[in-house]
PDB file of C-alpha atoms in Angstrom:
ATOM      1  CA  MET A   1       1.799  17.249 -15.559  1.00 75.00           C
ATOM      2  CA  THR A   2       2.478  15.123 -12.512  1.00 88.00           C
ATOM      3  CA  ARG A   3       2.223  11.430 -13.261  1.00 95.00           C
ATOM      4  CA  TYR A   4       0.324   9.215 -10.837  1.00 97.00           C
ATOM      5  CA  ALA A   5       0.377   5.438 -10.504  1.00 98.00           C
ATOM      6  CA  LEU A   6      -1.898   3.345  -8.324  1.00 98.00           C
ATOM      7  CA  VAL A   7      -0.681  -0.071  -7.196  1.00 98.00           C
ATOM      8  CA  THR A   8      -3.117  -2.317  -5.350  1.00 97.00           C
ATOM      9  CA  GLY A   9      -1.836  -4.682  -2.689  1.00 95.00           C
ATOM     10  CA  ALA A  10       1.322  -2.553  -2.510  1.00 95.00           C
ATOM     11  CA  SER A  11       2.304  -3.138   1.105  1.00 93.00           C
ATOM     12  CA  ARG A  12       4.493  -6.159   0.379  1.00 92.00           C
ATOM     13  CA  GLY A  13       5.804  -8.590  -2.214  1.00 93.00           C
ATOM     14  CA  ILE A  14       5.360  -7.883  -5.907  1.00 96.00           C
ATOM     15  CA  GLY A  15       3.125  -4.875  -5.243  1.00 96.00           C
ATOM     16  CA  ARG A  16       5.738  -3.216  -3.065  1.00 96.00           C
ATOM     17  CA  ALA A  17       8.510  -3.862  -5.606  1.00 97.00           C
ATOM     18  CA  VAL A  18       6.346  -2.399  -8.374  1.00 98.00           C
ATOM     19  CA  ALA A  19       5.574   0.703  -6.318  1.00 97.00           C
ATOM     20  CA  LEU A  20       9.251   1.318  -5.626  1.00 97.00           C
ATOM     21  CA  LYS A  21      10.229   0.801  -9.256  1.00 97.00           C
ATOM     22  CA  LEU A  22       7.566   3.197 -10.509  1.00 98.00           C
ATOM     23  CA  ALA A  23       8.722   5.736  -7.922  1.00 97.00           C
ATOM     24  CA  GLU A  24      12.199   5.469  -9.434  1.00 96.00           C
ATOM     25  CA  GLU A  25      10.617   6.067 -12.849  1.00 96.00           C
ATOM     26  CA  GLY A  26       9.197   9.387 -11.651  1.00 95.00           C
ATOM     27  CA  TYR A  27       5.626   8.516 -10.710  1.00 97.00           C
ATOM     28  CA  ASN A  28       3.837   9.709  -7.619  1.00 96.00           C
ATOM     29  CA  LEU A  29       2.541   6.569  -5.939  1.00 97.00           C
ATOM     30  CA  LEU A  30      -0.883   5.767  -4.590  1.00 97.00           C
ATOM     31  CA  ILE A  31      -0.250   2.814  -2.307  1.00 97.00           C
ATOM     32  CA  ASN A  32      -3.337   0.677  -1.833  1.00 97.00           C
ATOM     33  CA  TYR A  33      -3.543  -1.876   0.953  1.00 96.00           C
ATOM     34  CA  GLN A  34      -6.216  -3.490   3.079  1.00 93.00           C
ATOM     35  CA  SER A  35      -4.930  -4.212   6.577  1.00 88.00           C
ATOM     36  CA  SER A  36      -1.210  -3.943   7.311  1.00 88.00           C
ATOM     37  CA  ASP A  37      -0.614  -0.331   8.321  1.00 93.00           C
ATOM     38  CA  SER A  38       3.001  -0.979   9.299  1.00 93.00           C
ATOM     39  CA  ALA A  39       3.942  -2.700   6.021  1.00 94.00           C
ATOM     40  CA  ALA A  40       2.167  -0.024   3.983  1.00 94.00           C
ATOM     41  CA  GLY A  41       3.999   2.634   5.962  1.00 95.00           C
ATOM     42  CA  GLU A  42       7.308   0.987   5.091  1.00 95.00           C
ATOM     43  CA  THR A  43       6.402   1.094   1.403  1.00 95.00           C
ATOM     44  CA  PHE A  44       5.396   4.747   1.760  1.00 95.00           C
ATOM     45  CA  ARG A  45       8.732   5.676   3.345  1.00 95.00           C
ATOM     46  CA  ALA A  46      10.671   3.730   0.708  1.00 95.00           C
ATOM     47  CA  VAL A  47       8.787   5.566  -2.059  1.00 95.00           C
ATOM     48  CA  GLU A  48       9.710   8.920  -0.499  1.00 95.00           C
ATOM     49  CA  GLU A  49      13.343   7.821  -0.144  1.00 94.00           C
ATOM     50  CA  ARG A  50      13.359   7.449  -3.914  1.00 93.00           C
ATOM     51  CA  GLY A  51      12.354  11.071  -4.352  1.00 92.00           C
ATOM     52  CA  ALA A  52       8.701  10.475  -5.205  1.00 94.00           C
ATOM     53  CA  ALA A  53       5.560  11.538  -3.410  1.00 94.00           C
ATOM     54  CA  GLY A  54       3.454   8.802  -1.890  1.00 89.00           C
ATOM     55  CA  GLU A  55      -0.086   8.517  -0.612  1.00 94.00           C
ATOM     56  CA  LEU A  56      -1.724   5.676   1.292  1.00 97.00           C
ATOM     57  CA  LEU A  57      -5.143   4.491   0.102  1.00 97.00           C
ATOM     58  CA  LYS A  58      -6.521   1.946   2.538  1.00 97.00           C
ATOM     59  CA  PHE A  59      -9.501   0.020   1.183  1.00 97.00           C
ATOM     60  CA  ASP A  60     -10.544  -3.506   0.262  1.00 97.00           C
ATOM     61  CA  VAL A  61     -10.505  -3.785  -3.530  1.00 97.00           C
ATOM     62  CA  ALA A  62     -13.304  -6.374  -3.290  1.00 97.00           C
ATOM     63  CA  ASP A  63     -15.591  -3.737  -1.754  1.00 97.00           C
ATOM     64  CA  THR A  64     -17.159  -1.854  -4.681  1.00 97.00           C
ATOM     65  CA  ALA A  65     -18.410   1.052  -2.578  1.00 97.00           C
ATOM     66  CA  ALA A  66     -15.119   1.444  -0.688  1.00 97.00           C
ATOM     67  CA  ALA A  67     -13.066   1.481  -3.895  1.00 97.00           C
ATOM     68  CA  LYS A  68     -15.405   4.000  -5.534  1.00 96.00           C
ATOM     69  CA  SER A  69     -15.358   6.269  -2.479  1.00 97.00           C
ATOM     70  CA  ALA A  70     -11.559   6.201  -2.109  1.00 97.00           C
ATOM     71  CA  LEU A  71     -10.924   6.964  -5.769  1.00 97.00           C
ATOM     72  CA  GLU A  72     -13.567   9.697  -5.945  1.00 96.00           C
ATOM     73  CA  ASP A  73     -12.087  11.286  -2.822  1.00 96.00           C
ATOM     74  CA  TRP A  74      -8.627  11.267  -4.404  1.00 96.00           C
ATOM     75  CA  ALA A  75      -9.981  12.856  -7.599  1.00 96.00           C
ATOM     76  CA  SER A  76     -11.743  15.584  -5.605  1.00 95.00           C
ATOM     77  CA  ARG A  77      -8.421  16.504  -3.992  1.00 95.00           C
ATOM     78  CA  HIS A  78      -6.482  16.491  -7.279  1.00 94.00           C
ATOM     79  CA  GLU A  79      -8.542  18.622  -9.624  1.00 92.00           C
ATOM     80  CA  GLY A  80      -7.247  18.563 -13.190  1.00 92.00           C
ATOM     81  CA  GLU A  81      -5.058  15.510 -12.542  1.00 95.00           C
ATOM     82  CA  TYR A  82      -5.655  11.822 -13.101  1.00 97.00           C
ATOM     83  CA  ILE A  83      -4.176   8.397 -12.420  1.00 97.00           C
ATOM     84  CA  ASP A  84      -2.619   7.293 -15.690  1.00 97.00           C
ATOM     85  CA  VAL A  85      -1.143   3.973 -14.522  1.00 98.00           C
ATOM     86  CA  VAL A  86      -2.962   1.327 -12.500  1.00 98.00           C
ATOM     87  CA  VAL A  87      -1.373  -1.956 -11.498  1.00 98.00           C
ATOM     88  CA  ASN A  88      -3.985  -4.435 -10.307  1.00 98.00           C
ATOM     89  CA  ASN A  89      -1.847  -6.591  -8.073  1.00 97.00           C
ATOM     90  CA  ALA A  90      -4.021  -7.379  -5.042  1.00 95.00           C
ATOM     91  CA  GLY A  91      -4.769 -11.066  -4.645  1.00 92.00           C
ATOM     92  CA  ILE A  92      -4.833 -13.920  -2.161  1.00 91.00           C
ATOM     93  CA  ARG A  93      -4.385 -17.690  -2.231  1.00 89.00           C
ATOM     94  CA  ARG A  94      -6.655 -20.069  -0.366  1.00 93.00           C
ATOM     95  CA  ASP A  95      -5.546 -23.389  -1.775  1.00 92.00           C
ATOM     96  CA  ASN A  96      -7.599 -26.552  -1.430  1.00 93.00           C
ATOM     97  CA  LEU A  97      -8.963 -29.344  -3.573  1.00 95.00           C
ATOM     98  CA  MET A  98     -12.303 -28.173  -4.935  1.00 94.00           C
ATOM     99  CA  VAL A  99     -14.171 -31.103  -3.386  1.00 96.00           C
ATOM    100  CA  TRP A 100     -13.282 -29.733   0.077  1.00 97.00           C
ATOM    101  CA  MET A 101     -13.260 -26.015  -0.725  1.00 95.00           C
ATOM    102  CA  PRO A 102     -15.430 -23.814   1.541  1.00 96.00           C
ATOM    103  CA  ASP A 103     -17.738 -21.353  -0.204  1.00 97.00           C
ATOM    104  CA  GLU A 104     -15.869 -18.439   1.357  1.00 96.00           C
ATOM    105  CA  ASP A 105     -12.537 -19.573  -0.105  1.00 96.00           C
ATOM    106  CA  TRP A 106     -14.046 -19.585  -3.602  1.00 97.00           C
ATOM    107  CA  THR A 107     -15.808 -16.234  -3.397  1.00 97.00           C
ATOM    108  CA  ARG A 108     -13.095 -14.335  -1.535  1.00 97.00           C
ATOM    109  CA  VAL A 109     -10.333 -15.270  -3.985  1.00 97.00           C
ATOM    110  CA  LEU A 110     -12.487 -14.297  -6.979  1.00 97.00           C
ATOM    111  CA  ASP A 111     -13.794 -11.141  -5.324  1.00 97.00           C
ATOM    112  CA  ILE A 112     -10.304  -9.782  -4.668  1.00 97.00           C
ATOM    113  CA  SER A 113      -8.566 -10.659  -7.957  1.00 97.00           C
ATOM    114  CA  LEU A 114     -11.392 -10.446 -10.480  1.00 97.00           C
ATOM    115  CA  GLY A 115     -13.815  -8.194  -8.631  1.00 98.00           C
ATOM    116  CA  GLY A 116     -10.953  -5.967  -7.517  1.00 98.00           C
ATOM    117  CA  PHE A 117      -9.807  -5.522 -11.109  1.00 98.00           C
ATOM    118  CA  PHE A 118     -13.289  -4.254 -12.011  1.00 98.00           C
ATOM    119  CA  ASN A 119     -13.832  -2.130  -8.908  1.00 98.00           C
ATOM    120  CA  VAL A 120     -10.526  -0.287  -9.228  1.00 98.00           C
ATOM    121  CA  THR A 121     -10.208  -0.030 -13.004  1.00 98.00           C
ATOM    122  CA  ARG A 122     -13.688   1.137 -13.949  1.00 97.00           C
ATOM    123  CA  PRO A 123     -13.550   4.466 -12.045  1.00 96.00           C
ATOM    124  CA  LEU A 124     -10.150   5.248 -13.596  1.00 97.00           C
ATOM    125  CA  LEU A 125     -11.069   4.508 -17.193  1.00 97.00           C
ATOM    126  CA  GLN A 126     -12.939   7.677 -18.166  1.00 96.00           C
ATOM    127  CA  PRO A 127     -10.108  10.056 -17.188  1.00 97.00           C
ATOM    128  CA  MET A 128      -7.629   7.893 -19.110  1.00 97.00           C
ATOM    129  CA  LEU A 129      -9.869   7.939 -22.174  1.00 98.00           C
ATOM    130  CA  THR A 130     -10.387  11.699 -21.892  1.00 97.00           C
ATOM    131  CA  HIS A 131      -6.643  12.338 -21.682  1.00 97.00           C
ATOM    132  CA  ARG A 132      -5.988   9.752 -24.410  1.00 97.00           C
ATOM    133  CA  HIS A 133      -3.334   8.032 -22.352  1.00 97.00           C
ATOM    134  CA  GLY A 134      -3.333   5.260 -19.789  1.00 98.00           C
ATOM    135  CA  ARG A 135      -1.688   2.034 -18.729  1.00 98.00           C
ATOM    136  CA  ILE A 136      -3.617  -0.790 -17.104  1.00 98.00           C
ATOM    137  CA  ILE A 137      -1.380  -3.639 -15.968  1.00 98.00           C
ATOM    138  CA  ASN A 138      -2.874  -6.709 -14.322  1.00 98.00           C
ATOM    139  CA  ILE A 139      -0.762  -9.093 -12.281  1.00 98.00           C
ATOM    140  CA  VAL A 140      -2.088 -12.573 -13.025  1.00 97.00           C
ATOM    141  CA  SER A 141      -0.317 -15.910 -12.636  1.00 94.00           C
ATOM    142  CA  LEU A 142       1.034 -19.048 -14.199  1.00 92.00           C
ATOM    143  CA  SER A 143      -1.960 -20.642 -12.474  1.00 90.00           C
ATOM    144  CA  GLY A 144      -4.331 -18.593 -14.630  1.00 93.00           C
ATOM    145  CA  LEU A 145      -2.669 -19.830 -17.812  1.00 94.00           C
ATOM    146  CA  LYS A 146      -1.854 -23.428 -16.954  1.00 89.00           C
ATOM    147  CA  GLY A 147      -4.272 -24.262 -14.162  1.00 89.00           C
ATOM    148  CA  LEU A 148      -2.814 -25.842 -11.050  1.00 88.00           C
ATOM    149  CA  PRO A 149      -4.410 -28.559  -8.899  1.00 91.00           C
ATOM    150  CA  GLY A 150      -5.454 -27.237  -5.514  1.00 92.00           C
ATOM    151  CA  GLN A 151      -5.919 -23.785  -7.004  1.00 94.00           C
ATOM    152  CA  THR A 152      -9.220 -24.034  -8.857  1.00 96.00           C
ATOM    153  CA  ASN A 153     -10.338 -20.780  -7.232  1.00 96.00           C
ATOM    154  CA  TYR A 154      -7.061 -18.947  -7.874  1.00 96.00           C
ATOM    155  CA  SER A 155      -6.824 -20.297 -11.432  1.00 96.00           C
ATOM    156  CA  ALA A 156     -10.399 -19.198 -12.130  1.00 97.00           C
ATOM    157  CA  ALA A 157      -9.774 -15.727 -10.725  1.00 97.00           C
ATOM    158  CA  LYS A 158      -6.569 -15.121 -12.633  1.00 97.00           C
ATOM    159  CA  GLY A 159      -7.934 -16.744 -15.795  1.00 97.00           C
ATOM    160  CA  GLY A 160     -10.882 -14.378 -15.608  1.00 98.00           C
ATOM    161  CA  VAL A 161      -8.579 -11.369 -15.355  1.00 98.00           C
ATOM    162  CA  ILE A 162      -6.622 -12.634 -18.364  1.00 98.00           C
ATOM    163  CA  ALA A 163      -9.793 -12.813 -20.458  1.00 98.00           C
ATOM    164  CA  ALA A 164     -10.898  -9.385 -19.220  1.00 98.00           C
ATOM    165  CA  THR A 165      -7.472  -7.964 -20.109  1.00 98.00           C
ATOM    166  CA  LYS A 166      -7.831  -9.083 -23.721  1.00 98.00           C
ATOM    167  CA  ALA A 167     -11.394  -7.765 -24.025  1.00 98.00           C
ATOM    168  CA  LEU A 168     -10.783  -4.375 -22.394  1.00 98.00           C
ATOM    169  CA  ALA A 169      -7.649  -3.819 -24.465  1.00 98.00           C
ATOM    170  CA  GLN A 170      -9.799  -3.847 -27.611  1.00 98.00           C
ATOM    171  CA  GLU A 171     -12.322  -1.422 -26.111  1.00 98.00           C
ATOM    172  CA  VAL A 172      -9.838   1.311 -25.256  1.00 98.00           C
ATOM    173  CA  ALA A 173      -6.937   0.936 -27.681  1.00 98.00           C
ATOM    174  CA  LYS A 174      -7.967   3.767 -30.001  1.00 98.00           C
ATOM    175  CA  ARG A 175      -7.874   6.226 -27.099  1.00 97.00           C
ATOM    176  CA  GLY A 176      -4.231   5.573 -26.269  1.00 97.00           C
ATOM    177  CA  VAL A 177      -4.899   3.248 -23.337  1.00 98.00           C
ATOM    178  CA  THR A 178      -3.118  -0.100 -23.203  1.00 98.00           C
ATOM    179  CA  VAL A 179      -4.175  -3.095 -21.126  1.00 98.00           C
ATOM    180  CA  ASN A 180      -1.759  -5.921 -20.466  1.00 98.00           C
ATOM    181  CA  ALA A 181      -1.244  -8.744 -17.992  1.00 98.00           C
ATOM    182  CA  VAL A 182       1.932 -10.006 -16.381  1.00 98.00           C
ATOM    183  CA  ALA A 183       1.894 -13.684 -15.384  1.00 96.00           C
ATOM    184  CA  PRO A 184       4.558 -14.509 -12.796  1.00 95.00           C
ATOM    185  CA  GLY A 185       5.544 -18.049 -11.995  1.00 91.00           C
ATOM    186  CA  PHE A 186       7.110 -18.833  -8.625  1.00 88.00           C
ATOM    187  CA  ILE A 187       8.335 -15.580  -7.061  1.00 90.00           C
ATOM    188  CA  GLU A 188      10.010 -15.099  -3.664  1.00 88.00           C
ATOM    189  CA  THR A 189       7.198 -13.429  -1.699  1.00 79.00           C
ATOM    190  CA  ASP A 190       5.126 -13.968   1.435  1.00 73.00           C
ATOM    191  CA  MET A 191       2.517 -15.665  -0.757  1.00 68.00           C
ATOM    192  CA  THR A 192       4.945 -18.447  -1.669  1.00 72.00           C
ATOM    193  CA  ALA A 193       6.629 -18.714   1.734  1.00 69.00           C
ATOM    194  CA  ASP A 194       4.648 -21.875   2.565  1.00 72.00           C
ATOM    195  CA  LEU A 195       5.813 -23.707  -0.562  1.00 71.00           C
ATOM    196  CA  ASP A 196       8.697 -26.178  -0.771  1.00 74.00           C
ATOM    197  CA  ARG A 197      10.992 -23.874  -2.721  1.00 74.00           C
ATOM    198  CA  LYS A 198      13.883 -26.324  -2.964  1.00 78.00           C
ATOM    199  CA  THR A 199      11.741 -29.029  -4.560  1.00 83.00           C
ATOM    200  CA  LEU A 200       9.851 -26.647  -6.824  1.00 82.00           C
ATOM    201  CA  ALA A 201      13.049 -24.964  -8.008  1.00 81.00           C
ATOM    202  CA  ARG A 202      14.081 -28.256  -9.594  1.00 86.00           C
ATOM    203  CA  GLN A 203      11.047 -27.997 -11.892  1.00 87.00           C
ATOM    204  CA  ILE A 204      12.010 -24.516 -13.094  1.00 89.00           C
ATOM    205  CA  PRO A 205      14.422 -24.491 -16.060  1.00 93.00           C
ATOM    206  CA  VAL A 206      16.470 -21.586 -14.646  1.00 93.00           C
ATOM    207  CA  GLY A 207      16.645 -23.433 -11.311  1.00 90.00           C
ATOM    208  CA  ARG A 208      15.326 -20.775  -8.942  1.00 91.00           C
ATOM    209  CA  PHE A 209      12.347 -18.687  -7.877  1.00 89.00           C
ATOM    210  CA  GLY A 210      12.076 -15.225  -9.379  1.00 91.00           C
ATOM    211  CA  LYS A 211      12.508 -11.980  -7.474  1.00 95.00           C
ATOM    212  CA  PRO A 212       9.765  -9.354  -7.066  1.00 95.00           C
ATOM    213  CA  GLU A 213      12.118  -6.762  -8.548  1.00 97.00           C
ATOM    214  CA  GLU A 214      12.301  -8.745 -11.797  1.00 97.00           C
ATOM    215  CA  VAL A 215       8.523  -8.585 -12.111  1.00 97.00           C
ATOM    216  CA  ALA A 216       8.622  -4.879 -11.281  1.00 98.00           C
ATOM    217  CA  ASP A 217      11.070  -4.193 -14.109  1.00 98.00           C
ATOM    218  CA  LEU A 218       8.648  -5.746 -16.595  1.00 98.00           C
ATOM    219  CA  VAL A 219       5.723  -3.764 -15.197  1.00 98.00           C
ATOM    220  CA  ALA A 220       7.714  -0.532 -15.453  1.00 98.00           C
ATOM    221  CA  PHE A 221       8.422  -1.222 -19.121  1.00 98.00           C
ATOM    222  CA  LEU A 222       4.729  -1.841 -19.846  1.00 98.00           C
ATOM    223  CA  ALA A 223       3.896   1.420 -18.062  1.00 98.00           C
ATOM    224  CA  SER A 224       6.310   3.376 -20.223  1.00 97.00           C
ATOM    225  CA  ASP A 225       5.799   5.026 -23.593  1.00 96.00           C
ATOM    226  CA  ARG A 226       8.178   2.430 -25.042  1.00 97.00           C
ATOM    227  CA  ALA A 227       5.367  -0.116 -24.713  1.00 98.00           C
ATOM    228  CA  SER A 228       2.677   1.930 -26.473  1.00 97.00           C
ATOM    229  CA  TYR A 229       2.239  -0.689 -29.239  1.00 98.00           C
ATOM    230  CA  ILE A 230       1.805  -3.592 -26.821  1.00 98.00           C
ATOM    231  CA  THR A 231      -1.750  -4.233 -25.684  1.00 98.00           C
ATOM    232  CA  GLY A 232      -3.986  -7.200 -24.950  1.00 98.00           C
ATOM    233  CA  GLU A 233      -0.954  -9.316 -24.136  1.00 98.00           C
ATOM    234  CA  VAL A 234      -0.190 -11.744 -21.327  1.00 98.00           C
ATOM    235  CA  ILE A 235       3.547 -11.787 -20.680  1.00 97.00           C
ATOM    236  CA  SER A 236       4.914 -14.694 -18.657  1.00 97.00           C
ATOM    237  CA  ILE A 237       7.839 -14.246 -16.296  1.00 96.00           C
ATOM    238  CA  ASN A 238       8.427 -17.694 -14.871  1.00 93.00           C
ATOM    239  CA  GLY A 239      11.942 -18.955 -15.543  1.00 92.00           C
ATOM    240  CA  GLY A 240      10.760 -21.127 -18.420  1.00 93.00           C
ATOM    241  CA  ILE A 241       8.420 -23.357 -16.408  1.00 88.00           C
ATOM    242  CA  PHE A 242       5.541 -23.120 -18.900  1.00 72.00           C
TER     243      PHE A 242
END
């Protein structure tokens, strides 16, 4: 059976690195993105260069109806097949002290990370349970574990996904479905491009930001059969900062 993996927010950064790594592992990739057609196209071509089939799925994970429609459409075109790996990576930062935070910056951050986890994962659960195999991997953050000032919204969103990871893992474990979270620290991506990397690197025991490919290697392990006894876990990859 062909193996399919869906990665949300896969047009750049960690999501793109994960998509490429899973392509190398033999998965056909469903590349979700919201707006950047050119960046998503680059990911698509890179997936194909690795010998895997790719498919672009353009929808906003925060939009319940759009996510449901896109995933139902895919299922209708792939009768007898299912998506057995989902990596919930889509997320945004809108940093501000809470006292000055606009309503939109609170709701949008939670809607994409926490709402997106629900909107994308729920439609994929029943096929995983029926086939008695599935991997749900949620990209969270050091911020969701530690809490960071100026990121009350982001910390709340990622903390919520962490709690949901632990709860869902217990619901589906007996059907061969694992649910885990990966919590990166400071990684070299567009999302951290506005940060003072030189100063922050001094606070990291290994003395540098991580690379998206290092996160992708961990995700690929959790997606594999080698990780079948790991579930409900939050695995940090942060250079020892926490």
